Tab-separated table of C-alpha atoms and ligand atoms in Angstrom:
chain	number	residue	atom	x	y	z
A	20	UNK	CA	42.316	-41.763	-51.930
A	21	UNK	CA	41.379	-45.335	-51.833
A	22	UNK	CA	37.799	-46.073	-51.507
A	23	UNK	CA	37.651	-47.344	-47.473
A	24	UNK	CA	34.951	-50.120	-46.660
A	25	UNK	CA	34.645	-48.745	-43.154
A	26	UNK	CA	35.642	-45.171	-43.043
A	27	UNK	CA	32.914	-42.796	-44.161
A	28	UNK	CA	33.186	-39.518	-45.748
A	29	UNK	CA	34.715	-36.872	-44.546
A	30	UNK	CA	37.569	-39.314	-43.918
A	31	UNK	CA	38.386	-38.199	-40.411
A	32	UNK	CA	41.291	-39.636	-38.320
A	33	UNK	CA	41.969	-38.712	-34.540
A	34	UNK	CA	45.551	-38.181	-33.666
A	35	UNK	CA	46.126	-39.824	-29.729
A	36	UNK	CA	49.300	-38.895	-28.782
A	37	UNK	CA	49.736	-41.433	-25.958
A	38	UNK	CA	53.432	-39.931	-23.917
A	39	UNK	CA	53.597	-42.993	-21.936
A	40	UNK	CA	56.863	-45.538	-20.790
A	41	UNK	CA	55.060	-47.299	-17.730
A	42	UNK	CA	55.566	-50.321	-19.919
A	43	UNK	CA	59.209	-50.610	-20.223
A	44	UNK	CA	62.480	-49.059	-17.774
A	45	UNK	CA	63.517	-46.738	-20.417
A	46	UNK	CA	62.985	-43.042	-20.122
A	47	UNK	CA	62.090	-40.734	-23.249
A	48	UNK	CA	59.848	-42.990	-25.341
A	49	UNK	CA	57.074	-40.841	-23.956
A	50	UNK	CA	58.086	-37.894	-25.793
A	51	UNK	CA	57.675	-40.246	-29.025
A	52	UNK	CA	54.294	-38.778	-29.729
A	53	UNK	CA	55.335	-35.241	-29.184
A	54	UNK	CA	58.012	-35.831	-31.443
A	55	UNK	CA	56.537	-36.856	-34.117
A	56	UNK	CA	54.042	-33.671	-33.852
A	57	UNK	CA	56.175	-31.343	-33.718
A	58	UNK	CA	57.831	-33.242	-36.990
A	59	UNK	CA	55.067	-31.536	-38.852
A	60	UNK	CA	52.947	-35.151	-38.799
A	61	UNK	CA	49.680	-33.614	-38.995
A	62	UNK	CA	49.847	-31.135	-42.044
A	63	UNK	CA	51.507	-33.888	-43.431
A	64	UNK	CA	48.669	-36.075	-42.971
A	65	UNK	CA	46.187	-32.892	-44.085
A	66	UNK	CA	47.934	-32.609	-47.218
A	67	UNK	CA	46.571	-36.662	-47.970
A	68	UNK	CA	43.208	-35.188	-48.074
A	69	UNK	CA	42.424	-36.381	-44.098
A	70	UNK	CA	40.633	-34.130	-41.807
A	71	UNK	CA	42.728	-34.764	-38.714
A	72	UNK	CA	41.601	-34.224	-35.342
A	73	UNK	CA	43.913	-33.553	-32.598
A	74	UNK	CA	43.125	-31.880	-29.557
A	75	UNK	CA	46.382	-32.088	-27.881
A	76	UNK	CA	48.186	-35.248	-26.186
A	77	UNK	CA	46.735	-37.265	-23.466
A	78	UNK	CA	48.464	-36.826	-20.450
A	79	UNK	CA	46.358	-38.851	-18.296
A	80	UNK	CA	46.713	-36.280	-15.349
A	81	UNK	CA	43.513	-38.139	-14.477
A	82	UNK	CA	45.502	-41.141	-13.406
A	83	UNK	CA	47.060	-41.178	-10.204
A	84	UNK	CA	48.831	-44.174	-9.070
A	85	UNK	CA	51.119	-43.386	-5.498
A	86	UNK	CA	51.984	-46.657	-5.005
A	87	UNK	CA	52.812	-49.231	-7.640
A	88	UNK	CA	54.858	-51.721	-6.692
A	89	UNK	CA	55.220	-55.025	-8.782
A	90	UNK	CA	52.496	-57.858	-8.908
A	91	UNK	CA	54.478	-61.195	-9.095
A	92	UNK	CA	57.023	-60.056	-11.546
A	93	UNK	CA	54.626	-57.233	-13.421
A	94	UNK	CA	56.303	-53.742	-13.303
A	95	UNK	CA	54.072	-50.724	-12.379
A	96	UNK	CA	51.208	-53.094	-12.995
A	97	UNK	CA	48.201	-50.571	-12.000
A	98	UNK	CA	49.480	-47.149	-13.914
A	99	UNK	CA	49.955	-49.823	-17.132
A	100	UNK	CA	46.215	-50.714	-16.830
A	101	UNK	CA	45.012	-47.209	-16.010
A	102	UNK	CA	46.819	-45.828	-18.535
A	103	UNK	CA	45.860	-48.775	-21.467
A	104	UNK	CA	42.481	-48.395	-20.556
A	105	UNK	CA	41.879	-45.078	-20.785
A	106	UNK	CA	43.583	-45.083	-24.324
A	107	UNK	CA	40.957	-48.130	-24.827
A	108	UNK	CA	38.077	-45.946	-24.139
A	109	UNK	CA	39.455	-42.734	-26.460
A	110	UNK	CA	40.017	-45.239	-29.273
A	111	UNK	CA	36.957	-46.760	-29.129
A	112	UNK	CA	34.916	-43.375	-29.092
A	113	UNK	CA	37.094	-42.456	-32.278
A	114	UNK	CA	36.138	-45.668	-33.657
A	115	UNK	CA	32.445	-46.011	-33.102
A	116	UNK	CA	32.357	-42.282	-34.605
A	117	UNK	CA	33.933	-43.578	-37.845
A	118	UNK	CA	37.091	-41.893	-37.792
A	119	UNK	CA	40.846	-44.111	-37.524
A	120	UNK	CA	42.154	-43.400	-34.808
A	121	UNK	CA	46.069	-42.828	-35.019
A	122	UNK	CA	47.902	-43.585	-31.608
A	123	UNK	CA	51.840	-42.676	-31.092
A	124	UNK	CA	53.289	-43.648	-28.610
A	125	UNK	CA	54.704	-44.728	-26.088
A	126	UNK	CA	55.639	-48.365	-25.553
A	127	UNK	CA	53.573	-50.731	-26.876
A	128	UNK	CA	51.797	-51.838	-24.116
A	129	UNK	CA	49.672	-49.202	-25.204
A	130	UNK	CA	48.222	-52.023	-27.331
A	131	UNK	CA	46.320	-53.330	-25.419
A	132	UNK	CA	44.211	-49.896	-25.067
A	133	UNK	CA	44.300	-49.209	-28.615
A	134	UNK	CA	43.248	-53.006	-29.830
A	135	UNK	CA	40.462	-53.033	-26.768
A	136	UNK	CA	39.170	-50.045	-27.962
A	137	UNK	CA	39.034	-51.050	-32.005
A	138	UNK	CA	37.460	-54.568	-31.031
A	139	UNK	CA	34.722	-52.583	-29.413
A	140	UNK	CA	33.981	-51.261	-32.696
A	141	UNK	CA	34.618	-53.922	-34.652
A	142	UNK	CA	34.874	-57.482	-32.913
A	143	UNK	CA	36.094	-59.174	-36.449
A	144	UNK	CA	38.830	-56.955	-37.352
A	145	UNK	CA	42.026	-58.763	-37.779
A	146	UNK	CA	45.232	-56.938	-36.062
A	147	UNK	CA	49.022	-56.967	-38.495
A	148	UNK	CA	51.365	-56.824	-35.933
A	149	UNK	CA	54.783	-55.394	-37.480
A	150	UNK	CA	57.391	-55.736	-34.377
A	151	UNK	CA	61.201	-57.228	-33.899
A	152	UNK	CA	59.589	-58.630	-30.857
A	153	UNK	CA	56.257	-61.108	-30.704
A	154	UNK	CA	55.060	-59.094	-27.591
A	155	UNK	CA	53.219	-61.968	-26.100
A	156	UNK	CA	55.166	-63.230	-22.841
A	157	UNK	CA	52.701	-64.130	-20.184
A	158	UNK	CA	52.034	-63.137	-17.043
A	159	UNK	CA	54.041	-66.191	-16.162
A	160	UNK	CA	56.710	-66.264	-18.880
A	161	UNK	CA	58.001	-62.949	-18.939
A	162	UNK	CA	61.641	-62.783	-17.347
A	163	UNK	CA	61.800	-58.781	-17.353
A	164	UNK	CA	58.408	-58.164	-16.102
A	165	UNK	CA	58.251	-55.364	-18.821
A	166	UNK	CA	54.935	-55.257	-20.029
A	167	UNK	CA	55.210	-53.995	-23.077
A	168	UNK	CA	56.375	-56.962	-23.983
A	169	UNK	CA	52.528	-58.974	-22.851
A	170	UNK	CA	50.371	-57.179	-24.463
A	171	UNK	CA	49.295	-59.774	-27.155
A	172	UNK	CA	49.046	-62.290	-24.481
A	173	UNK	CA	46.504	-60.220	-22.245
A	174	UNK	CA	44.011	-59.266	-25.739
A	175	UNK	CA	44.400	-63.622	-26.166
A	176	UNK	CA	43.278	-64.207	-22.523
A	177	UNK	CA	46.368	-66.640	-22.301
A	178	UNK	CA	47.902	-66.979	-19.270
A	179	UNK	CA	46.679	-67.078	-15.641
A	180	UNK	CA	44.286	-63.805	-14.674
A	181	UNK	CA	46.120	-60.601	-13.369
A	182	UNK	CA	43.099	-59.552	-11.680
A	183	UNK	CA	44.647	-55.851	-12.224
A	184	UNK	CA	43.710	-56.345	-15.581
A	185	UNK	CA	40.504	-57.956	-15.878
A	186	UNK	CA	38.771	-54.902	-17.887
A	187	UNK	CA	41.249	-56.748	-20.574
A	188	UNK	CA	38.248	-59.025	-22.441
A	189	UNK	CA	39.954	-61.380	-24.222
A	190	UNK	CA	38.199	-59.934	-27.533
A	191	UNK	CA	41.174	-61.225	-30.012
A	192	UNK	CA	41.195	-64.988	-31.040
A	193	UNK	CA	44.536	-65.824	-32.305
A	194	UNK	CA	43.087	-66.278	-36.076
A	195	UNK	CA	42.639	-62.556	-35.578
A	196	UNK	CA	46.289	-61.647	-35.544
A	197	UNK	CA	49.279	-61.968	-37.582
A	198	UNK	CA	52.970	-60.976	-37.291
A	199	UNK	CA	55.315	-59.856	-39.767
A	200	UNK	CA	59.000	-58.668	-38.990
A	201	UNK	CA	59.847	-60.968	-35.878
A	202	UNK	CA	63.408	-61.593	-34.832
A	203	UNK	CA	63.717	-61.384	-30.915
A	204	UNK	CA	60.834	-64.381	-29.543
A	205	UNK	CA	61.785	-65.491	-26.045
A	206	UNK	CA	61.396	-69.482	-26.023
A	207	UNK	CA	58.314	-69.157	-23.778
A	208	UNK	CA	56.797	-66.720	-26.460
A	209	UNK	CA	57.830	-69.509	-29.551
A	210	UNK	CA	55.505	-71.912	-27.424
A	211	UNK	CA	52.852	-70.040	-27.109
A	212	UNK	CA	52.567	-69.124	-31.009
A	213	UNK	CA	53.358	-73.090	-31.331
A	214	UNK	CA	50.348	-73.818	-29.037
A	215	UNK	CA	47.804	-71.421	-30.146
A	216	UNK	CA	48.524	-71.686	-33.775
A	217	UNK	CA	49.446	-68.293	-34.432
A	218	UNK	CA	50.895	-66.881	-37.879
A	219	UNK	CA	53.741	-65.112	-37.368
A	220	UNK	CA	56.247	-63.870	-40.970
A	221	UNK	CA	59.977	-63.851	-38.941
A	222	UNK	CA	62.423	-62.101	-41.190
A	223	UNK	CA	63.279	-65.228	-42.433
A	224	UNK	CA	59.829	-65.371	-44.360
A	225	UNK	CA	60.748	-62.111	-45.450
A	226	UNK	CA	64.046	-62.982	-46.528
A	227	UNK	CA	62.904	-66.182	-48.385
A	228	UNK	CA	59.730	-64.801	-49.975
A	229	UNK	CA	60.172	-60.851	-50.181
A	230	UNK	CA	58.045	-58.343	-48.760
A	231	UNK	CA	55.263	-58.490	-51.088
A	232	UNK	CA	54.601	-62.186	-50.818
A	233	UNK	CA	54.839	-61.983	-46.991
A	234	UNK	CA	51.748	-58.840	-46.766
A	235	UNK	CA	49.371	-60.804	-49.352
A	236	UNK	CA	50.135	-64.490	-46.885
A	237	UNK	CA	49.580	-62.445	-43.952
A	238	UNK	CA	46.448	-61.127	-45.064
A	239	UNK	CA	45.402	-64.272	-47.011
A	240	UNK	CA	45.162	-65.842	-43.220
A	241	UNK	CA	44.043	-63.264	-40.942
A	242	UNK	CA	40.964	-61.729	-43.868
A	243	UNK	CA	41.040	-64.385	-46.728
A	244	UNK	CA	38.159	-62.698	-48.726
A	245	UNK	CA	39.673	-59.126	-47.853
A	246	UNK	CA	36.358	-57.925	-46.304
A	247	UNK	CA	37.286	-57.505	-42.409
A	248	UNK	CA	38.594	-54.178	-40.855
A	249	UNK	CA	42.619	-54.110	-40.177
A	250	UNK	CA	44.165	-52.525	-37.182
A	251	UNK	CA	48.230	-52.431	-38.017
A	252	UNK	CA	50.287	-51.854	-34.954
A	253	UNK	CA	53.154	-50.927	-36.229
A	254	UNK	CA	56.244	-51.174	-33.419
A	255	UNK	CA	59.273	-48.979	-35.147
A	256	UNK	CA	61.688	-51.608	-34.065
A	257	UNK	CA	60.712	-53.861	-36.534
A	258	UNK	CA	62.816	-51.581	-38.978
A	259	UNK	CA	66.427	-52.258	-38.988
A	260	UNK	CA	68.336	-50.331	-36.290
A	261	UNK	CA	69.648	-48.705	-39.231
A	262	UNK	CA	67.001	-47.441	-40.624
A	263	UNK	CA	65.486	-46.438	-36.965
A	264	UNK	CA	67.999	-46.154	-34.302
A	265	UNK	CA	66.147	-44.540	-31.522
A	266	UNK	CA	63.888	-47.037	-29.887
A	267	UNK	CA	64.429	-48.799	-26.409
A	268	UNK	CA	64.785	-52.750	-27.956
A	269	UNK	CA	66.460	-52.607	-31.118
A	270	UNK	CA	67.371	-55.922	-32.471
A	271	UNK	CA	70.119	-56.117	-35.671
A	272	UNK	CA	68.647	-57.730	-39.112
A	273	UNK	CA	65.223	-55.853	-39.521
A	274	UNK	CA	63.095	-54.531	-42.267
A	275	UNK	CA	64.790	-51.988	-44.717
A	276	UNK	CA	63.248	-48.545	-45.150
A	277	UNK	CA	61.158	-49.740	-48.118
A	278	UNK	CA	60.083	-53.078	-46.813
A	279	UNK	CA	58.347	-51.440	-43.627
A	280	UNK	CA	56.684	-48.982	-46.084
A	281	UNK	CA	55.336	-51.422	-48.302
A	282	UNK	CA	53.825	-52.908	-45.611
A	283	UNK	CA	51.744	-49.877	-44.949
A	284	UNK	CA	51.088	-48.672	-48.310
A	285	UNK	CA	49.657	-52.370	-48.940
A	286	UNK	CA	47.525	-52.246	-45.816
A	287	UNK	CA	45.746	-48.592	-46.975
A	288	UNK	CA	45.233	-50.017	-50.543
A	289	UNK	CA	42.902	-52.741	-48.980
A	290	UNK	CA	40.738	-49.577	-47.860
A	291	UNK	CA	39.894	-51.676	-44.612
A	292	UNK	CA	42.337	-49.974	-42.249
A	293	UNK	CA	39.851	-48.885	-39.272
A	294	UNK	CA	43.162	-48.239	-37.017
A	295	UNK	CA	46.785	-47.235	-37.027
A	296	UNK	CA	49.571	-47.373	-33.781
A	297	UNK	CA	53.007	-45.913	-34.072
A	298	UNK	CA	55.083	-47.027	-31.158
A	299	UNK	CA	58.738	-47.167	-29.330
A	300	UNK	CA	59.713	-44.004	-31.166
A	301	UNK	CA	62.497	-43.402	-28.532
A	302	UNK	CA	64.100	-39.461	-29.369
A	303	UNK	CA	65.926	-39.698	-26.115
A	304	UNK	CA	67.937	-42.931	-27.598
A	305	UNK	CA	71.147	-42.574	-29.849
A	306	UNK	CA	72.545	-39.370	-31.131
A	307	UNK	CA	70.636	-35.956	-32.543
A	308	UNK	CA	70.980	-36.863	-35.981
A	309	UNK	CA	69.746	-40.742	-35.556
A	310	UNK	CA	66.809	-39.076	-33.626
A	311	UNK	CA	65.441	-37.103	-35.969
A	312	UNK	CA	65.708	-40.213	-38.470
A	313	UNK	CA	63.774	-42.082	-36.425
A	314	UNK	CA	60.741	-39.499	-35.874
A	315	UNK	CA	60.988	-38.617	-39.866
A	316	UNK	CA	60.587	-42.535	-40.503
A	317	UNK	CA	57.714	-42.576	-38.203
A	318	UNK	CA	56.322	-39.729	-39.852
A	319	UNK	CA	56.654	-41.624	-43.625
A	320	UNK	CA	55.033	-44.903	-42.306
A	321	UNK	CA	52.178	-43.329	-41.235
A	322	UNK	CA	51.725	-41.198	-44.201
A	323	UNK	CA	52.510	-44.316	-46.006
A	324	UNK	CA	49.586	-45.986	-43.812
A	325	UNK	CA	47.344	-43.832	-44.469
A	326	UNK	CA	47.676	-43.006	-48.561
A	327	UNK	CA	50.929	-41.609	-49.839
A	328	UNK	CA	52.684	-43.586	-52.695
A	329	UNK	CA	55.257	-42.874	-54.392
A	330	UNK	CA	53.693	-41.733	-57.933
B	14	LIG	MN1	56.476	-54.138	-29.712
């Protein structure tokens, strides 16, 4: 294994199997997580040399929301920020007891528990946001009132205060965060990265420069001297349909098999991954066979994440 910066021995990670789609109006992406279990993703992950903890999925019985009707445009607004921060709070313990913490989800709103809870631990780590979509609408410039497709903009603070969400601190400053895979940004969403200066590689970038180029400019802006912990959300949408068919938003013209997993295997040879999120793994999307695609894809990014290479 690489030598890790942050991650002391035994190199622990926590599994946090998030079944959640209060984010988006698509049913099954909550049975992502179980998916990718049952796939055989923690043996898999064993055999790396990890000790893996995993006590089960969350299934945030705890959170009870009877009525949760929109706020402005925001759809099921309070069982989103229940559910996000509760996952902040799980990460974070994982975190501040020096294991990664490895969340499936789920839509990606989830994020915004998952990057809460790393910045807790670790207030300078820079997040590599792999997605089709920039995820970043505001309050305000979101036309679908989905919200996993805010979550960036809540961890920036940009937009006006949803007070349902204040336990969001806006933790992440947009030198934090970078983008690689984007195809799908609403015009509200190109204005905001515009206005707040944010580095974003489109798959134009990737097309013009090639995969390996695009990771070392990424990380040459968001940790220059390679010294700062990473957090990769990694949204499986960014692949090309494709290559992963079963996920709620896919968008044509996306990373090929190998360019989302040199992504990750260049991420764990920095040894400063201190956090890993596998979302929009869909199985209820597309037929059997592209299902099980999908959840064996997710399975190889996050083994790819987290050490395996190919010699
Ligand atoms: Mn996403």
């Amino acid at each position: 294994m690489v030598e890790s910066r942050f991650i002391p021995e035994p190199k622990t990670l926590a599994i946090v199997g998030c079944p959640f789609s209060g984010g988006q109006p698509k049913a099954g992406v909550d049975q992502g997580p179980i998916h990718l279990v049952q796939a055989g993703l923690i043996p898999q992950l064993e055999d790396l040399g990890w000790k893996v903890i995993f006590d089960g999925h969350h299934q945030f019985e705890e959170i009870n929301v009877a009525q949760d009707p929109p706020i402005g445009i925001l759809k099921n607004p309070r069982m989103v920020s229940k559910v996000t921060k509760a996952v902040a709070q799980v990460v974070g313990e994982h975190a501040s007891k020096g294991q990664i913490p490895v969340t499936l989800g789920g839509d990606h709103s989830l994020a915004m528990g998952t990057i809460s809870g790393t910045l807790s631990k670790y207030p300078d780590a820079c997040v590599v946001w792999i997605d089709a979509h920039a995820d970043i609408n505001t309050s305000e410039t979101t036309e679908s009132g989905n919200i996993h497709g805010m979550p960036v903009s809540f961890l920036l603070g940009l937009g006006s205060k949803v007070e349902e969400f204040s336990w969001v601190k806006p933790l992440l400053k947009p030198e934090q965060l970078v983008y690689i895979g984007l195809r799908d940004v609403d015009a509200g969403e190109k204005k905001i990265l515009r206005d707040n200066n944010i580095k974003a590689f489109s798959m134009h970038e990737v097309d013009k420069y090639g995969i390996g180029k695009v990771v070392e400019m990424a990380l040459d802006h968001v940790n220059p001297n390679r010294d700062k912990p990473i957090h990769l959300s990694f949204d499986v949408d960014a692949l090309d349909p494709t290559v992963a068919p079963s996920t709620g938003t896919p968008v044509r013209g996306g990373l090929t098999f190998r360019e989302g997993h040199y992504i990750c295997e260049a991420i764990y040879e920095t040894g400063l991954l201190v956090a890993l999120d596998l979302m929009e793994v869909n199985p209820s999307l597309e037929n059997e066979e592209s299902v099980k695609q999908t959840v064996a894809v997710g399975c190889s990014l996050l083994r790819s994440a987290l050490g395996e290479t190919l010699l």
